[in-house]
Amino acid sequence: MNKDSSRRPIVELRGVRFDQVEAPPLSLGIGPGDLAFVDGVSNDQRSPLADCLQGSKVPVGGEILFEGLSWERRNTHEIESARLSIGRVFGSASAVSSWVQNLNVTDNVLLAQRFCRGVSETDLLQRAEGLARRFGLASLPRSRPAATPTEELALSQWVRAFLPDPLRLLILEQPGSRAPEGSLRALLEAVNDARTGGGAVLWIDKQSDIGLDLEQLAPNQTFSLASAGGIQPQG
């Protein structure tokens, strides 16, 4: 895990505000190998912070840079290409809407990465099935999301999130929600591997609900959830 803060952050917030409330603007960077933990869960259908980091929502103020370039300065092709290296587990409030309902779960998991050039369908499926086994699934479900058991959907979200190669940014919103008991150890091992490989991680969850000691996550930075989905440093 790289804790050298002198290296360029993978994702950086510069004077960012998420709403019109007079709150101090937020500036932070999450670098290669870093894990930032946010204590709290947004009541919104989608996390404003996660959406902004992924470039799908524009903050009220400031700018967000991914790999050194602001999302707002990228064209559509550049945005779509950059997102292929971002993995995300959606929180419980938006988990259902994160699936395309007329596709089976396997096709959902592979969908975004099918746009990567030079990656064959066979190799992609093999990697996905390997992740599925790592997380405790016999294989990826071939059923539609609505007909798939909740626990299998939760683990399939993990597979989808870890599938990008390279995985530069991993966003985890309540990843243990609805996952089988005892599965978090495999998730933590995968997170540590992603950090060792140079990825940055943002984990959003209630500390009391993680199912792990915060020390096991070994975060470089800790924050509390603030109004409108924004965050503020702890301590």
PDB file of C-alpha atoms in Angstrom, residues 20-231:
ATOM      1  CA  GLN A  20     -25.692  25.844  -1.539  1.00  0.00           C
ATOM      2  CA  VAL A  21     -25.361  25.637   2.256  1.00  0.00           C
ATOM      3  CA  GLU A  22     -22.608  27.822   3.654  1.00  0.00           C
ATOM      4  CA  ALA A  23     -20.254  24.996   4.486  1.00  0.00           C
ATOM      5  CA  PRO A  24     -16.466  25.162   4.103  1.00  0.00           C
ATOM      6  CA  PRO A  25     -15.353  23.943   0.675  1.00  0.00           C
ATOM      7  CA  LEU A  26     -13.685  20.550   0.678  1.00  0.00           C
ATOM      8  CA  SER A  27     -10.235  19.840  -0.683  1.00  0.00           C
ATOM      9  CA  LEU A  28      -8.654  16.400  -0.550  1.00  0.00           C
ATOM     10  CA  GLY A  29      -6.776  13.870  -2.598  1.00  0.00           C
ATOM     11  CA  ILE A  30      -6.846  10.079  -2.610  1.00  0.00           C
ATOM     12  CA  GLY A  31      -3.612   8.710  -3.988  1.00  0.00           C
ATOM     13  CA  PRO A  32      -2.401   5.320  -5.210  1.00  0.00           C
ATOM     14  CA  GLY A  33      -2.834   2.740  -2.460  1.00  0.00           C
ATOM     15  CA  ASP A  34      -4.874   5.074  -0.271  1.00  0.00           C
ATOM     16  CA  LEU A  35      -8.196   4.309   1.385  1.00  0.00           C
ATOM     17  CA  ALA A  36     -10.460   7.136   2.527  1.00  0.00           C
ATOM     18  CA  PHE A  37     -13.284   6.115   4.850  1.00  0.00           C
ATOM     19  CA  VAL A  38     -16.491   8.139   5.196  1.00  0.00           C
ATOM     20  CA  ASP A  39     -18.549   7.396   8.296  1.00  0.00           C
ATOM     21  CA  GLY A  40     -22.226   7.752   7.470  1.00  0.00           C
ATOM     22  CA  VAL A  41     -24.841   6.834   4.879  1.00  0.00           C
ATOM     23  CA  SER A  42     -26.675   9.275   2.648  1.00  0.00           C
ATOM     24  CA  ASN A  43     -30.473   9.185   2.594  1.00  0.00           C
ATOM     25  CA  ASP A  44     -30.407  10.159  -1.071  1.00  0.00           C
ATOM     26  CA  GLN A  45     -31.231   7.588  -3.736  1.00  0.00           C
ATOM     27  CA  ARG A  46     -27.675   8.019  -5.005  1.00  0.00           C
ATOM     28  CA  SER A  47     -24.610   9.312  -3.163  1.00  0.00           C
ATOM     29  CA  PRO A  48     -23.758  12.848  -4.405  1.00  0.00           C
ATOM     30  CA  LEU A  49     -20.133  12.347  -3.390  1.00  0.00           C
ATOM     31  CA  ALA A  50     -19.780   9.060  -5.284  1.00  0.00           C
ATOM     32  CA  ASP A  51     -21.588  10.443  -8.324  1.00  0.00           C
ATOM     33  CA  CYS A  52     -19.275  13.479  -8.408  1.00  0.00           C
ATOM     34  CA  LEU A  53     -16.126  11.376  -8.052  1.00  0.00           C
ATOM     35  CA  GLN A  54     -17.320   9.223 -10.939  1.00  0.00           C
ATOM     36  CA  GLY A  55     -17.986  12.264 -13.084  1.00  0.00           C
ATOM     37  CA  SER A  56     -21.730  11.672 -13.414  1.00  0.00           C
ATOM     38  CA  LYS A  57     -22.671  14.726 -11.357  1.00  0.00           C
ATOM     39  CA  VAL A  58     -21.196  18.217 -11.225  1.00  0.00           C
ATOM     40  CA  PRO A  59     -20.636  19.722  -7.746  1.00  0.00           C
ATOM     41  CA  VAL A  60     -22.123  23.102  -6.907  1.00  0.00           C
ATOM     42  CA  GLY A  61     -18.666  24.598  -6.542  1.00  0.00           C
ATOM     43  CA  GLY A  62     -15.046  23.672  -7.113  1.00  0.00           C
ATOM     44  CA  GLU A  63     -13.732  20.939  -9.360  1.00  0.00           C
ATOM     45  CA  ILE A  64     -12.930  17.241  -9.203  1.00  0.00           C
ATOM     46  CA  LEU A  65      -9.921  15.838 -10.993  1.00  0.00           C
ATOM     47  CA  PHE A  66      -9.501  12.209 -11.978  1.00  0.00           C
ATOM     48  CA  GLU A  67      -5.985  11.189 -13.012  1.00  0.00           C
ATOM     49  CA  GLY A  68      -5.001  14.865 -13.036  1.00  0.00           C
ATOM     50  CA  LEU A  69      -7.771  16.138 -15.317  1.00  0.00           C
ATOM     51  CA  SER A  70     -11.077  17.720 -14.338  1.00  0.00           C
ATOM     52  CA  TRP A  71     -14.207  15.829 -15.361  1.00  0.00           C
ATOM     53  CA  GLU A  72     -15.634  19.067 -16.752  1.00  0.00           C
ATOM     54  CA  ARG A  73     -12.675  19.492 -19.096  1.00  0.00           C
ATOM     55  CA  ARG A  74     -13.133  16.074 -20.698  1.00  0.00           C
ATOM     56  CA  ASN A  75     -15.225  15.349 -23.746  1.00  0.00           C
ATOM     57  CA  THR A  76     -17.793  12.551 -23.769  1.00  0.00           C
ATOM     58  CA  HIS A  77     -15.372   9.966 -25.146  1.00  0.00           C
ATOM     59  CA  GLU A  78     -12.742  10.839 -22.530  1.00  0.00           C
ATOM     60  CA  ILE A  79     -15.294  10.591 -19.723  1.00  0.00           C
ATOM     61  CA  GLU A  80     -16.538   7.196 -20.842  1.00  0.00           C
ATOM     62  CA  SER A  81     -12.995   5.908 -21.280  1.00  0.00           C
ATOM     63  CA  ALA A  82     -11.919   7.125 -17.820  1.00  0.00           C
ATOM     64  CA  ARG A  83     -14.920   5.513 -16.143  1.00  0.00           C
ATOM     65  CA  LEU A  84     -13.833   2.104 -17.411  1.00  0.00           C
ATOM     66  CA  SER A  85     -11.096   2.174 -14.748  1.00  0.00           C
ATOM     67  CA  ILE A  86     -13.528   2.985 -11.915  1.00  0.00           C
ATOM     68  CA  GLY A  87     -15.350   0.298  -9.964  1.00  0.00           C
ATOM     69  CA  ARG A  88     -18.358   1.015  -7.776  1.00  0.00           C
ATOM     70  CA  VAL A  89     -20.553  -0.868  -5.351  1.00  0.00           C
ATOM     71  CA  PHE A  90     -23.821   1.032  -5.004  1.00  0.00           C
ATOM     72  CA  GLY A  91     -25.417   1.576  -1.598  1.00  0.00           C
ATOM     73  CA  SER A  92     -28.560  -0.235  -0.503  1.00  0.00           C
ATOM     74  CA  ALA A  93     -30.811   2.689  -1.503  1.00  0.00           C
ATOM     75  CA  SER A  94     -29.712   2.526  -5.153  1.00  0.00           C
ATOM     76  CA  ALA A  95     -28.617  -1.109  -5.488  1.00  0.00           C
ATOM     77  CA  VAL A  96     -31.756  -2.181  -7.377  1.00  0.00           C
ATOM     78  CA  SER A  97     -31.590   0.701  -9.859  1.00  0.00           C
ATOM     79  CA  SER A  98     -27.927  -0.075 -10.598  1.00  0.00           C
ATOM     80  CA  TRP A  99     -28.991  -3.148 -12.605  1.00  0.00           C
ATOM     81  CA  VAL A 100     -30.409  -3.153 -16.134  1.00  0.00           C
ATOM     82  CA  GLN A 101     -33.525  -5.195 -15.521  1.00  0.00           C
ATOM     83  CA  ASN A 102     -33.913  -6.673 -19.013  1.00  0.00           C
ATOM     84  CA  LEU A 103     -30.390  -8.154 -18.939  1.00  0.00           C
ATOM     85  CA  ASN A 104     -29.301 -11.098 -16.855  1.00  0.00           C
ATOM     86  CA  VAL A 105     -26.844 -10.504 -13.998  1.00  0.00           C
ATOM     87  CA  THR A 106     -23.826 -11.819 -15.912  1.00  0.00           C
ATOM     88  CA  ASP A 107     -24.468  -9.469 -18.823  1.00  0.00           C
ATOM     89  CA  ASN A 108     -24.916  -6.612 -16.341  1.00  0.00           C
ATOM     90  CA  VAL A 109     -21.575  -7.377 -14.717  1.00  0.00           C
ATOM     91  CA  LEU A 110     -19.741  -7.483 -18.056  1.00  0.00           C
ATOM     92  CA  LEU A 111     -21.597  -4.641 -19.748  1.00  0.00           C
ATOM     93  CA  ALA A 112     -19.296  -1.656 -19.132  1.00  0.00           C
ATOM     94  CA  GLN A 113     -16.041  -3.584 -19.581  1.00  0.00           C
ATOM     95  CA  ARG A 114     -17.196  -4.882 -22.971  1.00  0.00           C
ATOM     96  CA  PHE A 115     -16.337  -1.413 -24.266  1.00  0.00           C
ATOM     97  CA  CYS A 116     -12.633  -1.909 -23.436  1.00  0.00           C
ATOM     98  CA  ARG A 117     -10.584  -2.295 -26.580  1.00  0.00           C
ATOM     99  CA  GLY A 118      -8.410  -5.361 -26.906  1.00  0.00           C
ATOM    100  CA  VAL A 119     -10.275  -7.384 -24.267  1.00  0.00           C
ATOM    101  CA  SER A 120     -11.937 -10.562 -25.523  1.00  0.00           C
ATOM    102  CA  GLU A 121     -15.289 -11.752 -24.244  1.00  0.00           C
ATOM    103  CA  THR A 122     -13.679 -15.020 -23.165  1.00  0.00           C
ATOM    104  CA  ASP A 123     -10.986 -13.338 -21.071  1.00  0.00           C
ATOM    105  CA  LEU A 124     -13.495 -10.928 -19.549  1.00  0.00           C
ATOM    106  CA  LEU A 125     -15.843 -13.724 -18.542  1.00  0.00           C
ATOM    107  CA  GLN A 126     -12.990 -15.761 -17.094  1.00  0.00           C
ATOM    108  CA  ARG A 127     -11.869 -12.869 -14.917  1.00  0.00           C
ATOM    109  CA  ALA A 128     -15.433 -12.244 -13.786  1.00  0.00           C
ATOM    110  CA  GLU A 129     -15.998 -15.882 -12.905  1.00  0.00           C
ATOM    111  CA  GLY A 130     -12.709 -15.943 -11.016  1.00  0.00           C
ATOM    112  CA  LEU A 131     -13.845 -12.977  -8.941  1.00  0.00           C
ATOM    113  CA  ALA A 132     -17.222 -14.619  -8.395  1.00  0.00           C
ATOM    114  CA  ARG A 133     -15.552 -17.703  -6.928  1.00  0.00           C
ATOM    115  CA  ARG A 134     -13.272 -15.536  -4.817  1.00  0.00           C
ATOM    116  CA  PHE A 135     -16.308 -13.870  -3.256  1.00  0.00           C
ATOM    117  CA  GLY A 136     -18.145 -17.130  -2.628  1.00  0.00           C
ATOM    118  CA  LEU A 137     -20.337 -17.598  -5.695  1.00  0.00           C
ATOM    119  CA  ALA A 138     -20.239 -20.900  -7.554  1.00  0.00           C
ATOM    120  CA  SER A 139     -20.653 -18.856 -10.726  1.00  0.00           C
ATOM    121  CA  LEU A 140     -22.208 -15.580 -11.839  1.00  0.00           C
ATOM    122  CA  PRO A 141     -26.019 -15.717 -11.917  1.00  0.00           C
ATOM    123  CA  ARG A 142     -27.614 -16.050 -15.359  1.00  0.00           C
ATOM    124  CA  SER A 143     -30.999 -14.920 -14.056  1.00  0.00           C
ATOM    125  CA  ARG A 144     -32.486 -11.438 -14.335  1.00  0.00           C
ATOM    126  CA  PRO A 145     -31.783  -9.164 -11.348  1.00  0.00           C
ATOM    127  CA  ALA A 146     -35.387  -9.280 -10.107  1.00  0.00           C
ATOM    128  CA  ALA A 147     -35.246 -13.087 -10.010  1.00  0.00           C
ATOM    129  CA  THR A 148     -31.832 -13.308  -8.316  1.00  0.00           C
ATOM    130  CA  PRO A 149     -31.434 -13.791  -4.545  1.00  0.00           C
ATOM    131  CA  THR A 150     -30.392 -10.614  -2.740  1.00  0.00           C
ATOM    132  CA  GLU A 151     -27.150 -12.085  -1.408  1.00  0.00           C
ATOM    133  CA  GLU A 152     -26.083 -13.200  -4.885  1.00  0.00           C
ATOM    134  CA  LEU A 153     -26.822  -9.729  -6.231  1.00  0.00           C
ATOM    135  CA  ALA A 154     -24.674  -8.188  -3.493  1.00  0.00           C
ATOM    136  CA  LEU A 155     -21.717 -10.415  -4.373  1.00  0.00           C
ATOM    137  CA  SER A 156     -22.270  -9.802  -8.091  1.00  0.00           C
ATOM    138  CA  GLN A 157     -21.950  -6.082  -7.378  1.00  0.00           C
ATOM    139  CA  TRP A 158     -18.532  -6.792  -5.907  1.00  0.00           C
ATOM    140  CA  VAL A 159     -17.510  -8.695  -9.037  1.00  0.00           C
ATOM    141  CA  ARG A 160     -18.612  -5.823 -11.258  1.00  0.00           C
ATOM    142  CA  ALA A 161     -16.731  -3.292  -9.118  1.00  0.00           C
ATOM    143  CA  PHE A 162     -13.431  -5.208  -9.176  1.00  0.00           C
ATOM    144  CA  LEU A 163     -13.588  -6.139 -12.859  1.00  0.00           C
ATOM    145  CA  PRO A 164     -11.900  -3.022 -14.337  1.00  0.00           C
ATOM    146  CA  ASP A 165      -8.287  -3.619 -15.336  1.00  0.00           C
ATOM    147  CA  PRO A 166      -6.548  -1.439 -14.403  1.00  0.00           C
ATOM    148  CA  LEU A 167      -8.677  -0.536 -11.390  1.00  0.00           C
ATOM    149  CA  ARG A 168      -7.701   3.036 -10.589  1.00  0.00           C
ATOM    150  CA  LEU A 169     -10.568   4.073  -8.300  1.00  0.00           C
ATOM    151  CA  LEU A 170     -12.831   1.848  -6.233  1.00  0.00           C
ATOM    152  CA  ILE A 171     -15.957   3.360  -4.659  1.00  0.00           C
ATOM    153  CA  LEU A 172     -17.671   1.212  -2.043  1.00  0.00           C
ATOM    154  CA  GLU A 173     -21.024   2.311  -0.597  1.00  0.00           C
ATOM    155  CA  GLN A 174     -22.202   0.006   2.189  1.00  0.00           C
ATOM    156  CA  PRO A 175     -20.575  -2.967   0.431  1.00  0.00           C
ATOM    157  CA  GLY A 176     -21.487  -5.385   3.218  1.00  0.00           C
ATOM    158  CA  SER A 177     -25.187  -4.551   3.041  1.00  0.00           C
ATOM    159  CA  ARG A 178     -27.147  -7.700   2.154  1.00  0.00           C
ATOM    160  CA  ALA A 179     -23.970  -9.683   1.552  1.00  0.00           C
ATOM    161  CA  PRO A 180     -23.704 -13.164   3.098  1.00  0.00           C
ATOM    162  CA  GLU A 181     -22.374 -13.388   6.618  1.00  0.00           C
ATOM    163  CA  GLY A 182     -18.659 -14.079   6.641  1.00  0.00           C
ATOM    164  CA  SER A 183     -18.024 -12.728   3.135  1.00  0.00           C
ATOM    165  CA  LEU A 184     -16.363  -9.474   4.197  1.00  0.00           C
ATOM    166  CA  ARG A 185     -12.980 -11.109   4.694  1.00  0.00           C
ATOM    167  CA  ALA A 186     -12.803 -11.906   0.982  1.00  0.00           C
ATOM    168  CA  LEU A 187     -13.861  -8.343   0.187  1.00  0.00           C
ATOM    169  CA  LEU A 188     -11.195  -6.869   2.444  1.00  0.00           C
ATOM    170  CA  GLU A 189      -8.527  -9.059   0.825  1.00  0.00           C
ATOM    171  CA  ALA A 190      -9.633  -7.863  -2.613  1.00  0.00           C
ATOM    172  CA  VAL A 191      -9.564  -4.228  -1.435  1.00  0.00           C
ATOM    173  CA  ASN A 192      -6.036  -4.686  -0.104  1.00  0.00           C
ATOM    174  CA  ASP A 193      -4.967  -6.234  -3.419  1.00  0.00           C
ATOM    175  CA  ALA A 194      -6.450  -3.264  -5.285  1.00  0.00           C
ATOM    176  CA  ARG A 195      -4.519  -0.865  -3.045  1.00  0.00           C
ATOM    177  CA  THR A 196      -1.305  -2.826  -3.476  1.00  0.00           C
ATOM    178  CA  GLY A 197      -1.858  -2.603  -7.231  1.00  0.00           C
ATOM    179  CA  GLY A 198      -1.968   1.198  -7.008  1.00  0.00           C
ATOM    180  CA  GLY A 199      -5.709   1.781  -6.867  1.00  0.00           C
ATOM    181  CA  ALA A 200      -7.397   4.392  -4.676  1.00  0.00           C
ATOM    182  CA  VAL A 201     -10.384   3.418  -2.530  1.00  0.00           C
ATOM    183  CA  LEU A 202     -13.291   5.382  -1.102  1.00  0.00           C
ATOM    184  CA  TRP A 203     -15.384   3.409   1.422  1.00  0.00           C
ATOM    185  CA  ILE A 204     -18.699   4.968   2.529  1.00  0.00           C
ATOM    186  CA  ASP A 205     -20.460   3.237   5.408  1.00  0.00           C
ATOM    187  CA  LYS A 206     -21.629   3.552   8.978  1.00  0.00           C
ATOM    188  CA  GLN A 207     -18.651   2.576  11.073  1.00  0.00           C
ATOM    189  CA  SER A 208     -20.949   0.686  13.441  1.00  0.00           C
ATOM    190  CA  ASP A 209     -22.368  -1.376  10.546  1.00  0.00           C
ATOM    191  CA  ILE A 210     -19.196  -2.364   8.682  1.00  0.00           C
ATOM    192  CA  GLY A 211     -18.744  -5.698  10.395  1.00  0.00           C
ATOM    193  CA  LEU A 212     -15.002  -4.994  10.569  1.00  0.00           C
ATOM    194  CA  ASP A 213     -12.792  -2.961  12.871  1.00  0.00           C
ATOM    195  CA  LEU A 214     -11.771   0.311  11.270  1.00  0.00           C
ATOM    196  CA  GLU A 215      -8.157  -0.663  11.933  1.00  0.00           C
ATOM    197  CA  GLN A 216      -8.625  -3.632   9.585  1.00  0.00           C
ATOM    198  CA  LEU A 217      -9.437  -1.211   6.761  1.00  0.00           C
ATOM    199  CA  ALA A 218      -6.266   0.777   7.548  1.00  0.00           C
ATOM    200  CA  PRO A 219      -7.642   4.061   6.147  1.00  0.00           C
ATOM    201  CA  ASN A 220      -5.278   6.912   5.340  1.00  0.00           C
ATOM    202  CA  GLN A 221      -8.060   9.455   5.830  1.00  0.00           C
ATOM    203  CA  THR A 222     -11.364   9.415   7.739  1.00  0.00           C
ATOM    204  CA  PHE A 223     -14.369  11.677   7.246  1.00  0.00           C
ATOM    205  CA  SER A 224     -17.925  12.117   8.494  1.00  0.00           C
ATOM    206  CA  LEU A 225     -20.922  12.492   6.224  1.00  0.00           C
ATOM    207  CA  ALA A 226     -22.202  16.069   6.160  1.00  0.00           C
ATOM    208  CA  SER A 227     -25.276  17.715   4.654  1.00  0.00           C
ATOM    209  CA  ALA A 228     -26.352  16.967   1.082  1.00  0.00           C
ATOM    210  CA  GLY A 229     -23.993  14.031   0.826  1.00  0.00           C
ATOM    211  CA  GLY A 230     -20.830  16.067   1.375  1.00  0.00           C
ATOM    212  CA  ILE A 231     -18.120  15.096   3.846  1.00  0.00           C
TER     213      ILE A 231
END
